[in-house]
Coordinates of C-alpha atoms in Angstrom, one line a residue:
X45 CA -10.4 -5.8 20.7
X46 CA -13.3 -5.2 18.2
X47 CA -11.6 -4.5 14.7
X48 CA -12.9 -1.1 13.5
X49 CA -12.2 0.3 10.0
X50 CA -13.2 3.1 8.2
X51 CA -13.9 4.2 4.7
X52 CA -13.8 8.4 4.6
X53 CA -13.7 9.9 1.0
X54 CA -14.6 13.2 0.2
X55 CA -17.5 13.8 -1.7
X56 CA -15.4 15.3 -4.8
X57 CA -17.3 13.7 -7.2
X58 CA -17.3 10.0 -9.3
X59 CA -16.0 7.3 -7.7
X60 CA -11.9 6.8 -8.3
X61 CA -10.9 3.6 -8.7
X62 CA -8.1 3.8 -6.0
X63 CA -10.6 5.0 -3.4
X64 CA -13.0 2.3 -4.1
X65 CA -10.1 -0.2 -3.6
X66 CA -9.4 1.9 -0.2
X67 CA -12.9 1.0 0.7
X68 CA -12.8 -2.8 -0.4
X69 CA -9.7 -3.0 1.7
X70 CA -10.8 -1.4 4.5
X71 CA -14.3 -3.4 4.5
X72 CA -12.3 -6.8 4.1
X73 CA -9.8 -6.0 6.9
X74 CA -13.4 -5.4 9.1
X75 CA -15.4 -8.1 8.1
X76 CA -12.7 -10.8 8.1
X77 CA -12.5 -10.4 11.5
X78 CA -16.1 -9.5 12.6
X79 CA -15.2 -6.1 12.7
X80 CA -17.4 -3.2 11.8
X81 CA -16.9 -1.3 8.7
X82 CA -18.0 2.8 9.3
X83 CA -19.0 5.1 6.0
X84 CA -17.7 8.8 7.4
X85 CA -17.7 11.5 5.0
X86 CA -15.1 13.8 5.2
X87 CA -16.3 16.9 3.8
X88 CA -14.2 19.7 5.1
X89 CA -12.5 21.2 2.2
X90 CA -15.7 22.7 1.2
X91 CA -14.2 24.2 -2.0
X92 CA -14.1 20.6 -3.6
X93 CA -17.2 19.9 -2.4
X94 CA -19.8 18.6 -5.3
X95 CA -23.6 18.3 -5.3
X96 CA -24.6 15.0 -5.4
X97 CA -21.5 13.3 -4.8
X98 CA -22.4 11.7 -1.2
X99 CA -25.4 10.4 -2.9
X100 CA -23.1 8.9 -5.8
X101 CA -20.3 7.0 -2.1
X102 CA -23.6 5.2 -0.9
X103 CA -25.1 3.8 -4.3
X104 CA -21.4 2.5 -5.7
X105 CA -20.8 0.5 -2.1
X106 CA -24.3 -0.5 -2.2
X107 CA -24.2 -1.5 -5.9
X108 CA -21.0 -4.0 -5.1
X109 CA -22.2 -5.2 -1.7
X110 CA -19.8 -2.9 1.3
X111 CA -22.9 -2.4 3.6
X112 CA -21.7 -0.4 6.3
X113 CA -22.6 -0.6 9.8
X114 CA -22.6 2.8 10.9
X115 CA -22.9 5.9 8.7
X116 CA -24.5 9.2 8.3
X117 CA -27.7 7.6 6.7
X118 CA -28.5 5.0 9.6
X119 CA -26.6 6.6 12.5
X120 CA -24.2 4.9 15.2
X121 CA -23.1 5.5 18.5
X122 CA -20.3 7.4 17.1
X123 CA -22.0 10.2 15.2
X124 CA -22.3 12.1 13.3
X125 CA -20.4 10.6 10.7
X126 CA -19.9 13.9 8.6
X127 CA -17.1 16.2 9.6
X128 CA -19.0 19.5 9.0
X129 CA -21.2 18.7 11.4
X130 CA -18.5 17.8 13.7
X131 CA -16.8 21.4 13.8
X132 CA -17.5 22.1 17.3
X133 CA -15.1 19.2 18.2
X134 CA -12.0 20.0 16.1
X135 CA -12.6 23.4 17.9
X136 CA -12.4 21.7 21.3
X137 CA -9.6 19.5 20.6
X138 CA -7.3 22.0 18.5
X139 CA -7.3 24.3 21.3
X140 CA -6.7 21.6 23.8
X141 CA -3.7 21.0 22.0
X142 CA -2.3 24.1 21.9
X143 CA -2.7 23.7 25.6
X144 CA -0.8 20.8 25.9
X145 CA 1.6 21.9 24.0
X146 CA 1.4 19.5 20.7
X147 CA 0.0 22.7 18.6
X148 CA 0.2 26.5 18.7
X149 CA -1.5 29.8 17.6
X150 CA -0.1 31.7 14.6
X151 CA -1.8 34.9 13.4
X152 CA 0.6 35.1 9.9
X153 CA -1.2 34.9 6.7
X154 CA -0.7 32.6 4.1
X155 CA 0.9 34.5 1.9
X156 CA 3.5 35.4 4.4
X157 CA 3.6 31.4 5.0
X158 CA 4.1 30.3 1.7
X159 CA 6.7 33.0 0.9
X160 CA 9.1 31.3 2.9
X161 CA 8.1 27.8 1.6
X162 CA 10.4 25.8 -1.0
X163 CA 9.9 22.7 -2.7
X164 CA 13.1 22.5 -4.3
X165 CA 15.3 23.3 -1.7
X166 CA 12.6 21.3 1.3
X167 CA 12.7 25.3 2.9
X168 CA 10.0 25.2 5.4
X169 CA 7.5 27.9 7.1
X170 CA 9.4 28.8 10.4
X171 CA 6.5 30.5 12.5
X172 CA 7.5 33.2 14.4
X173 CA 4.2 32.9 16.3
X174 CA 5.3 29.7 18.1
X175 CA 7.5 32.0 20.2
X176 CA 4.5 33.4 21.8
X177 CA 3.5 33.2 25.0
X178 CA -0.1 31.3 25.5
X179 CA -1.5 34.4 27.1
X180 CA 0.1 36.7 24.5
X181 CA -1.3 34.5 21.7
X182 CA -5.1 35.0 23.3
X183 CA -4.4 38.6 23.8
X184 CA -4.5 39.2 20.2
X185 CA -7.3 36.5 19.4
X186 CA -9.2 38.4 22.0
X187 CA -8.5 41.9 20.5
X188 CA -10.2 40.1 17.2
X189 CA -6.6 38.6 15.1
X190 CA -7.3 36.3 13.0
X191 CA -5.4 32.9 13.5
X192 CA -4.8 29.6 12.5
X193 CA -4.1 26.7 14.9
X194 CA -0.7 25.3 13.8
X195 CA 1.1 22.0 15.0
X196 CA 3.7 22.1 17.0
X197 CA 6.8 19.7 16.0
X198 CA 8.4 19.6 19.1
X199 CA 10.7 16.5 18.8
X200 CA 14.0 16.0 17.6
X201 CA 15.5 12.6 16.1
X202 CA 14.1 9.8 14.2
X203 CA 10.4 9.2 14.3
X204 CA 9.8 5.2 14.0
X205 CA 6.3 3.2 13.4
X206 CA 5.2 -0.2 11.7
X207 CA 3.0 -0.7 8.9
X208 CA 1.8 -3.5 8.2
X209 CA 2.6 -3.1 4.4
X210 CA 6.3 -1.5 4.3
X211 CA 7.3 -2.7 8.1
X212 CA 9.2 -0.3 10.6
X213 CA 9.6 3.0 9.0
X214 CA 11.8 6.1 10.0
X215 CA 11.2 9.3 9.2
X216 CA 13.6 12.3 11.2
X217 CA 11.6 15.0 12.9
X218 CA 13.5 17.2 10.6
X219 CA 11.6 16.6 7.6
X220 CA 8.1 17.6 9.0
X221 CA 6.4 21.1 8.6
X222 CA 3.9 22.4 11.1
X223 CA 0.8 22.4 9.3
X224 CA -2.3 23.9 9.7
X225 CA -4.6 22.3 12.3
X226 CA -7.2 24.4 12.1
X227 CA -8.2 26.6 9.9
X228 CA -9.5 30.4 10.2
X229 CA -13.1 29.8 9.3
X230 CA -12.9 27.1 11.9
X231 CA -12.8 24.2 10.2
X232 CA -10.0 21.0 10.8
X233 CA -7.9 20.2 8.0
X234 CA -7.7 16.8 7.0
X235 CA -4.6 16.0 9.0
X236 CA -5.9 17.0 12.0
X237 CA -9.6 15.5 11.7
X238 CA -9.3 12.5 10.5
X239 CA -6.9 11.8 13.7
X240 CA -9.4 12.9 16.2
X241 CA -12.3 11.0 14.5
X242 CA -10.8 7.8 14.4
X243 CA -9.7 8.2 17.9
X244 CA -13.6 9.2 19.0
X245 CA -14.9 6.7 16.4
X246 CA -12.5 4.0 18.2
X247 CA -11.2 3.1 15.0
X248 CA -8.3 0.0 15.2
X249 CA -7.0 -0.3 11.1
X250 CA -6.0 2.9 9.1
X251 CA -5.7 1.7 5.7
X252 CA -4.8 4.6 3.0
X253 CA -2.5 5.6 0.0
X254 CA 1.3 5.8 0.7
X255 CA 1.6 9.1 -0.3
X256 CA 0.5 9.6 3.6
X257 CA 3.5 7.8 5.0
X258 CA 5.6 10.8 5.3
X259 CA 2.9 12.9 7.2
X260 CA 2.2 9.3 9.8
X261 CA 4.8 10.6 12.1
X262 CA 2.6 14.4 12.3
X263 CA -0.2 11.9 13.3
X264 CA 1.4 10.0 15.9
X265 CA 2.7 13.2 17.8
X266 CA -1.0 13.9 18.1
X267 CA -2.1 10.5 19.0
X268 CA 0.4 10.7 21.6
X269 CA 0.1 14.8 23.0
X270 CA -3.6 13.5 23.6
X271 CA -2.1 10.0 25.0
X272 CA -4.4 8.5 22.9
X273 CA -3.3 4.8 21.5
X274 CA -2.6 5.0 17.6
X275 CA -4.0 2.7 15.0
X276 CA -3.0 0.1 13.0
X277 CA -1.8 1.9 9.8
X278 CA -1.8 -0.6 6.5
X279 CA -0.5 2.1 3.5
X280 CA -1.1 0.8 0.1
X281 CA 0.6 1.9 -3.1
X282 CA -1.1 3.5 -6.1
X283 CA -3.3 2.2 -8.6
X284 CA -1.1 3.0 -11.8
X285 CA -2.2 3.4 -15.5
X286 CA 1.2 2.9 -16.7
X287 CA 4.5 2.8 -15.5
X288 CA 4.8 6.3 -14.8
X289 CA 1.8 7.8 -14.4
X290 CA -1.1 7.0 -11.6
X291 CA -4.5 6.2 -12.4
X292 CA -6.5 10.1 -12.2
X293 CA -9.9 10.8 -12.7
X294 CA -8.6 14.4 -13.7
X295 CA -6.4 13.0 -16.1
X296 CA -9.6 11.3 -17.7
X297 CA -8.9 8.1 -16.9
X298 CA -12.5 5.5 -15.9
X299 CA -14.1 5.9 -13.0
X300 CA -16.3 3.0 -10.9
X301 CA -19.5 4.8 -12.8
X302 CA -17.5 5.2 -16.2
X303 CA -16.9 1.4 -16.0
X304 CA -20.0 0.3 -15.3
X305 CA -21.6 2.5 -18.0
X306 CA -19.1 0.6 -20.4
X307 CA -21.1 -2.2 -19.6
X308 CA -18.8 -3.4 -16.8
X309 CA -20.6 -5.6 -14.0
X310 CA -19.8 -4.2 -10.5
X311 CA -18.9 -7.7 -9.5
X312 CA -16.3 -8.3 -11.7
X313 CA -14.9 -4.3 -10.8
X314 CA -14.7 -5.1 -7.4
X315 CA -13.2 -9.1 -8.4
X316 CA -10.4 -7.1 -10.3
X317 CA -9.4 -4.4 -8.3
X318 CA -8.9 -6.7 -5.5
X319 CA -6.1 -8.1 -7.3
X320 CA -4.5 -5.1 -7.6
X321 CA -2.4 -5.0 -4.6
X322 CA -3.4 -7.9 -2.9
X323 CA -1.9 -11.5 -3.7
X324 CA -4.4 -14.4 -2.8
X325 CA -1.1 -17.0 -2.3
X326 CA -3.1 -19.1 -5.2
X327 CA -3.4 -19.0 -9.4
X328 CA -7.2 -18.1 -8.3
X329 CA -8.7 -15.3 -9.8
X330 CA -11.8 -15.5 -9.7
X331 CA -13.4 -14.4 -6.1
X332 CA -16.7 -13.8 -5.2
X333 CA -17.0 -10.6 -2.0
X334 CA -17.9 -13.9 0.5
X335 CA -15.0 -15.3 -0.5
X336 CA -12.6 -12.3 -0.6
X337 CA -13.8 -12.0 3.6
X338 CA -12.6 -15.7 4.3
X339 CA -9.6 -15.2 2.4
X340 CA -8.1 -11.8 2.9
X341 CA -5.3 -10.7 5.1
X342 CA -3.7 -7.0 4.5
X343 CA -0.1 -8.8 5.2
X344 CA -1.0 -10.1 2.1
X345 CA -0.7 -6.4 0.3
X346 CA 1.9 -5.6 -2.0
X347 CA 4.5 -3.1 -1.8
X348 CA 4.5 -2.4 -5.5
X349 CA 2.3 -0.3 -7.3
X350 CA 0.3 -2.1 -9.7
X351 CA -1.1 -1.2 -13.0
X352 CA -4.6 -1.1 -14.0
X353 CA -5.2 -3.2 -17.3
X354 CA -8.5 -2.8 -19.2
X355 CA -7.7 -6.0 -20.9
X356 CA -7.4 -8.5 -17.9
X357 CA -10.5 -6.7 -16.2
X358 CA -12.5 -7.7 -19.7
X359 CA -11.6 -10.9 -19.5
X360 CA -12.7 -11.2 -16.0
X361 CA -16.0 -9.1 -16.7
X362 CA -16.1 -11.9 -19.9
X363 CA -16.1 -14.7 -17.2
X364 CA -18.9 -12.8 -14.7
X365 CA -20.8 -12.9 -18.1
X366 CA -20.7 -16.0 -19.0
X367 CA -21.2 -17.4 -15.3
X368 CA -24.7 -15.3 -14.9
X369 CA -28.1 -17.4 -15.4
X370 CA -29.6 -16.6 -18.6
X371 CA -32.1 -15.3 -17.0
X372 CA -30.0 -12.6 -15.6
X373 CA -27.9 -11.9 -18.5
X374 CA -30.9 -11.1 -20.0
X375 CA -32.1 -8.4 -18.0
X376 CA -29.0 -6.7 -18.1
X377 CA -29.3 -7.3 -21.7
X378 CA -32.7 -5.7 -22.0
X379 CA -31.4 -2.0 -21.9
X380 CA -29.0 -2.5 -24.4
X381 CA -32.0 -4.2 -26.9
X382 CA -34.1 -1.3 -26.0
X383 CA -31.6 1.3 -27.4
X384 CA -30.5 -0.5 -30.3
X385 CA -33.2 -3.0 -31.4
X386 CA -36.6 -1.8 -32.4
X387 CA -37.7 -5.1 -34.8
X388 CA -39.2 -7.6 -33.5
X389 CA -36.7 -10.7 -32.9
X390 CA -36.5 -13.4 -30.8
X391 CA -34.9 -11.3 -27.9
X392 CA -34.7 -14.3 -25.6
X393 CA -32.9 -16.3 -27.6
X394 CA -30.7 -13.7 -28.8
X395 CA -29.3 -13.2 -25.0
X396 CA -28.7 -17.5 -25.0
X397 CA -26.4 -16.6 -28.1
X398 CA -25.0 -13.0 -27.2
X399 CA -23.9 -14.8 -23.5
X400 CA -21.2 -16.9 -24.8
X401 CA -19.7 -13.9 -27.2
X402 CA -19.8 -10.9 -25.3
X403 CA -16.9 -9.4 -22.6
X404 CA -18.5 -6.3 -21.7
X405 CA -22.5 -5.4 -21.6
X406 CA -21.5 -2.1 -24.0
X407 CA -20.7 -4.9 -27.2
X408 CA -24.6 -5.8 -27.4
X409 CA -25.7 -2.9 -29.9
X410 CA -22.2 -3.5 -32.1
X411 CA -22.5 -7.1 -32.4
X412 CA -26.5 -6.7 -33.3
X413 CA -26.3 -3.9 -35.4
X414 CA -27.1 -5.7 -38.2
X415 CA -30.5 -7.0 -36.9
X416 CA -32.2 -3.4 -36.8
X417 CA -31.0 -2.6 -40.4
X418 CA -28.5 -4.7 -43.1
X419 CA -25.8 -3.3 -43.7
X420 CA -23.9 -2.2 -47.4
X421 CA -21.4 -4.8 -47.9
X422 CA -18.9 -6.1 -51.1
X423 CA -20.1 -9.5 -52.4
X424 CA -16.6 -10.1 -51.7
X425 CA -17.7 -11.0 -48.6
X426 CA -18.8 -14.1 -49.6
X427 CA -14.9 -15.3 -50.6
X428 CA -13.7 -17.2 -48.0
X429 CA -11.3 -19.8 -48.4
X430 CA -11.8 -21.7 -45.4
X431 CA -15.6 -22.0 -46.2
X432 CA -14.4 -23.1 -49.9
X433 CA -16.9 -20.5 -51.1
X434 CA -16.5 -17.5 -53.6
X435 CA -19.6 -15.2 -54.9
X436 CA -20.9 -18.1 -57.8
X437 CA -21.0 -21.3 -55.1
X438 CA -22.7 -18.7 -52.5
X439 CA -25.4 -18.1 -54.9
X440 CA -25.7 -21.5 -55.7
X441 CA -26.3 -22.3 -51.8
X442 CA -28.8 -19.4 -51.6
X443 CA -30.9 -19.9 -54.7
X444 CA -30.9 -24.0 -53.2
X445 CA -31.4 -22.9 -49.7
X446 CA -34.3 -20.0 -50.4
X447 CA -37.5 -22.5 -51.1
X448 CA -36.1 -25.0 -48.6
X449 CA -36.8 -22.5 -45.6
X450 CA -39.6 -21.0 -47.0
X451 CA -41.1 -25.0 -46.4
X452 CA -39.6 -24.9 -42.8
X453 CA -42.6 -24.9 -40.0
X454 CA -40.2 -25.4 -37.1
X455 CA -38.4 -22.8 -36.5
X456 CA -35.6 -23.6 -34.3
X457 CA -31.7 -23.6 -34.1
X458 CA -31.8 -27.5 -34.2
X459 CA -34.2 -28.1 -36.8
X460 CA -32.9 -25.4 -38.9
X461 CA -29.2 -26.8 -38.7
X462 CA -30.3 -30.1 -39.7
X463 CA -32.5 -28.6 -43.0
X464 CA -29.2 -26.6 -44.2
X465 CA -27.0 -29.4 -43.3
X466 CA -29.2 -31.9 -45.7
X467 CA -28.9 -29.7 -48.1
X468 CA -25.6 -29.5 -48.2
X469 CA -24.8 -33.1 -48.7
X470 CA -28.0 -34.0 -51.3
X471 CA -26.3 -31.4 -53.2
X472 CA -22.7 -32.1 -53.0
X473 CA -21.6 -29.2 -50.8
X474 CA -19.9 -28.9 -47.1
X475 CA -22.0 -27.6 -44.7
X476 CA -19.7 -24.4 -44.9
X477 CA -20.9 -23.5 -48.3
X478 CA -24.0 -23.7 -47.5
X479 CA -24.3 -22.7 -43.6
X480 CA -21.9 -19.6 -44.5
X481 CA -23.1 -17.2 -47.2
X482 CA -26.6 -18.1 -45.3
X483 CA -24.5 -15.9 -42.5
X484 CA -23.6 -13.6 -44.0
X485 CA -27.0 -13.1 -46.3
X486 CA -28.2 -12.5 -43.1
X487 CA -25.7 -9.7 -41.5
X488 CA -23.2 -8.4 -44.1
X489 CA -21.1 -8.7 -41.6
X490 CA -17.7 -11.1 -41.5
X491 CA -17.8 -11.6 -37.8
X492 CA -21.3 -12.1 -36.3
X493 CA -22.8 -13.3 -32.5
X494 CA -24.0 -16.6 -33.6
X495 CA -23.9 -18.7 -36.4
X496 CA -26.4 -18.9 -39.8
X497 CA -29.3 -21.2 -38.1
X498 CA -29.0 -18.7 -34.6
X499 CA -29.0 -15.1 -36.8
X500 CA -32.2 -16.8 -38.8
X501 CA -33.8 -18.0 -35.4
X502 CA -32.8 -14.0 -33.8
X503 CA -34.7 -12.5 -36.9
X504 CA -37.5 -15.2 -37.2
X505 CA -38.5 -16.8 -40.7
X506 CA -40.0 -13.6 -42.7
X507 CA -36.8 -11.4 -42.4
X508 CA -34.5 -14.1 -43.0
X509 CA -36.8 -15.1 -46.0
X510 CA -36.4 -11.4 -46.9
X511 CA -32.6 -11.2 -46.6
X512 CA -31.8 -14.3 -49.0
X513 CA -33.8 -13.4 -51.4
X514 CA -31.8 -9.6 -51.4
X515 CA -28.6 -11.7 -51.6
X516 CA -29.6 -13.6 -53.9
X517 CA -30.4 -10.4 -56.3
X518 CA -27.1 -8.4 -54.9
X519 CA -25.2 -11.5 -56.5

């Protein structure tokens, strides 16, 4: 049998974090197993529905590498793969239930529903209308009612299924409502097309959040009214942001598109959310999407929910950094240069330097400020005890350093470092009280990207020129 997995969000809006890893999961469970991994969009609730947002599911699995194999922008032989343009089927196979006896007609409102409804006390909607005869019930739909299609819960006992994640799983008939199958405008609700989709879509793996664990059984008496085979179901629990509380884009928290335009690469994104849920069996952390398809198996899910930290996911987006070419860190780079930098530096060799510091893309313009315009700072500055410097021997080191560069003709990190470091020891000094008030002459700043010799290479020989000479008077 030909794994088949599907990723179905709604088009709601941004990319969430959980349903990316949904779609990650999914797409692993598929492709670890030459399956085929199907992009449907499940756009029934057309309330929620956002401009846009179908546009937003294809560019974020395209932009971290989930190409799908069927979908509604190159087709299949199970299409179409959105659910409004599958209504005529839920029509088909809602009444066909009701036939078999899995679902029934119910003409109350929902007012009249929820009235009788009760969280608190688990009081559920008893329909009178499942009383009804069939040919009563399409008496009235014939004299114009209108109706909803309603399941019918028509067991008693303990309803039992595996996951893969949690194991064998009972849930008593008892505790399930008879929802709403179809609605009165016609179209399915989610618990009733998503069930005969990945029955026509022959789809093998369900993979989704655990919060749908308690509806599974309302699923399976479907799958089985139809005598249809049920899938594989692999429930995963929440992505957190802390102990309490689950990671929401309503609540504010990042988004896939949030995170990347915090200068987050979508490599490293995908890398960490990976992790959270799924144990590789190593201390490895570090996986590239090849690998994650050689190495993946949903047994290897966790029960637990898992917390999102912003911290270890900068540290991993540090390592995706620092493991780019230059070359590509530094058209990544370019965007940031373009917004912040408008002198002319030595851009190039200001990525080779940047590389090595920076976590995230979004720390460029703050750790180069200082290289569009100098900023105010105490001479204070210049104490440092570890440097064995204070304002007078920072002066000194200017004042000696100043016509040294201006005789420099090769302007490099190397040959500059060797100048200032002869310098130092013709005159007596460590190459700290030399090589740092140079720094920060150059920045004003106590923490800077690179070193003296790299910030005078970064602004080239006439602004550094310019910058001692300013320290020189500001001391």
């Amino acid at each position: 049998m030909k794994i088949r997995t599907r990723f179905a969000p709604s088009p709601t809006g941004y990319m969430h974090i959980g349903n990316l890893r949904t779609a990650l999961y999914e797409y692993l469970i598929a492709k670890a197993q030459n399956g085929d991994f199907v992009l449907r969009i499940e756009d029934t609730d057309q309330k929620r529905y956002v401009e846009g947002a179908t546009d937003i599911i294809y560019s974020t699995l395209k932009r971290v590498g989930m190409d799908w194999d069927e979908g509604p922008d190159i087709g299949g032989n199970f299409g179409p793969y959105v659910q409004s343009e599958r209504k005529p089927l839920y029509a088909k196979y809602a009444h066909k239930l009701v036939e078999l006896g899995g679902a029934h007609y119910c003409f109350c409102s929902a007012d009249e529903a929820d009235e009788q409804k009760d969280e608190q006390t688990n009081t559920k909607f008893v329909d009178p209308c499942k009383n009804l005869t069939l040919e009563e019930a399409r008496k009235r739909i014939a004299n114009g009612e209108p109706y909803v299609i309603r399941q019918t819960i028509h067991k008693k006992g303990t309803s039992v299924f595996h996951d893969v994640v949690y194991g064998d799983i009972e849930i008593d008939y008892d505790e399930l409502d008879e929802g709403v199958l179809l609605k009165s405008d016609g179209f399915p609700t989610y618990n009733f097309a998503n069930v005969v989709d990945d029955h026509l879509m022959e789809i093998t793996h369900v993979v989704r959040g655990n919060e749908y664990i308690s509806s599974t059984p309302k699923y399976n008496l479907i799958y089985e009214d139809f005598g249809w085979q049920a899938p594989v179901y692999v429930h995963v629990p929440p992505v957190m942001k802390d102990a309490q509380h689950k990671l929401s884009k309503r609540n504010g928290d990042a988004s896939f598109q949030d995170l990347v335009a915090k200068g987050y690469l979508p490599e490293a994104i995908l890398n960490y959310i990976a992790l959270l849920g799924w144990n590789p069996g190593t201390e490895q952390e570090i996986f590239s999407l090849a690998e994650l398809k050689q190495l993946f198996t949903a047994e290897r899910l966790n029960k637990s929910p898992s917390i999102f930290d912003i911290a270890k996911l900068t540290w991993m987006n540090g390592c995706y950094i620092r493991n780019l070419s230059l070359a590509d860190f530094h058209a990544l780079a370019m965007p940031y240069y373009e917004k912040c930098i408008t002198r002319k530096v030595n851009l190039e060799f200001l990525s080779s330097v940047l590389q090595k510091r920076v976590e995230t893309l979004a720390e460029i313009c703050p750790q180069t400020d200082f290289i569009e315009t100098m900023p105010e700072y105490d001479v204070l500055l210049y104490q440092n005890k570890k440097m064995k410097t204070d304002e007078q021997i920072a002066k000194n080191s200017l004042v000696l350093a100043l016509p040294v560069l201006e005789k420099v003709d090769v302007w490099t990190n190397e040959n500059l470092f060797e100048v200032l470091k002869a310098l130092a020891e013709n005159n007596g000094l460590k190459n700290g009280q030399v090589l740092y008030p140079v720094r920060i002459a150059l920045s004003g700043k106590e923490t800077t990207p690179g070193g003296a010799t790299e910030l005078a290479v970064i602004l080239g020989k006439d602004e550094t020129i310019n910058r001692i000479k300013q320290a020189i008077d500001k001391l």
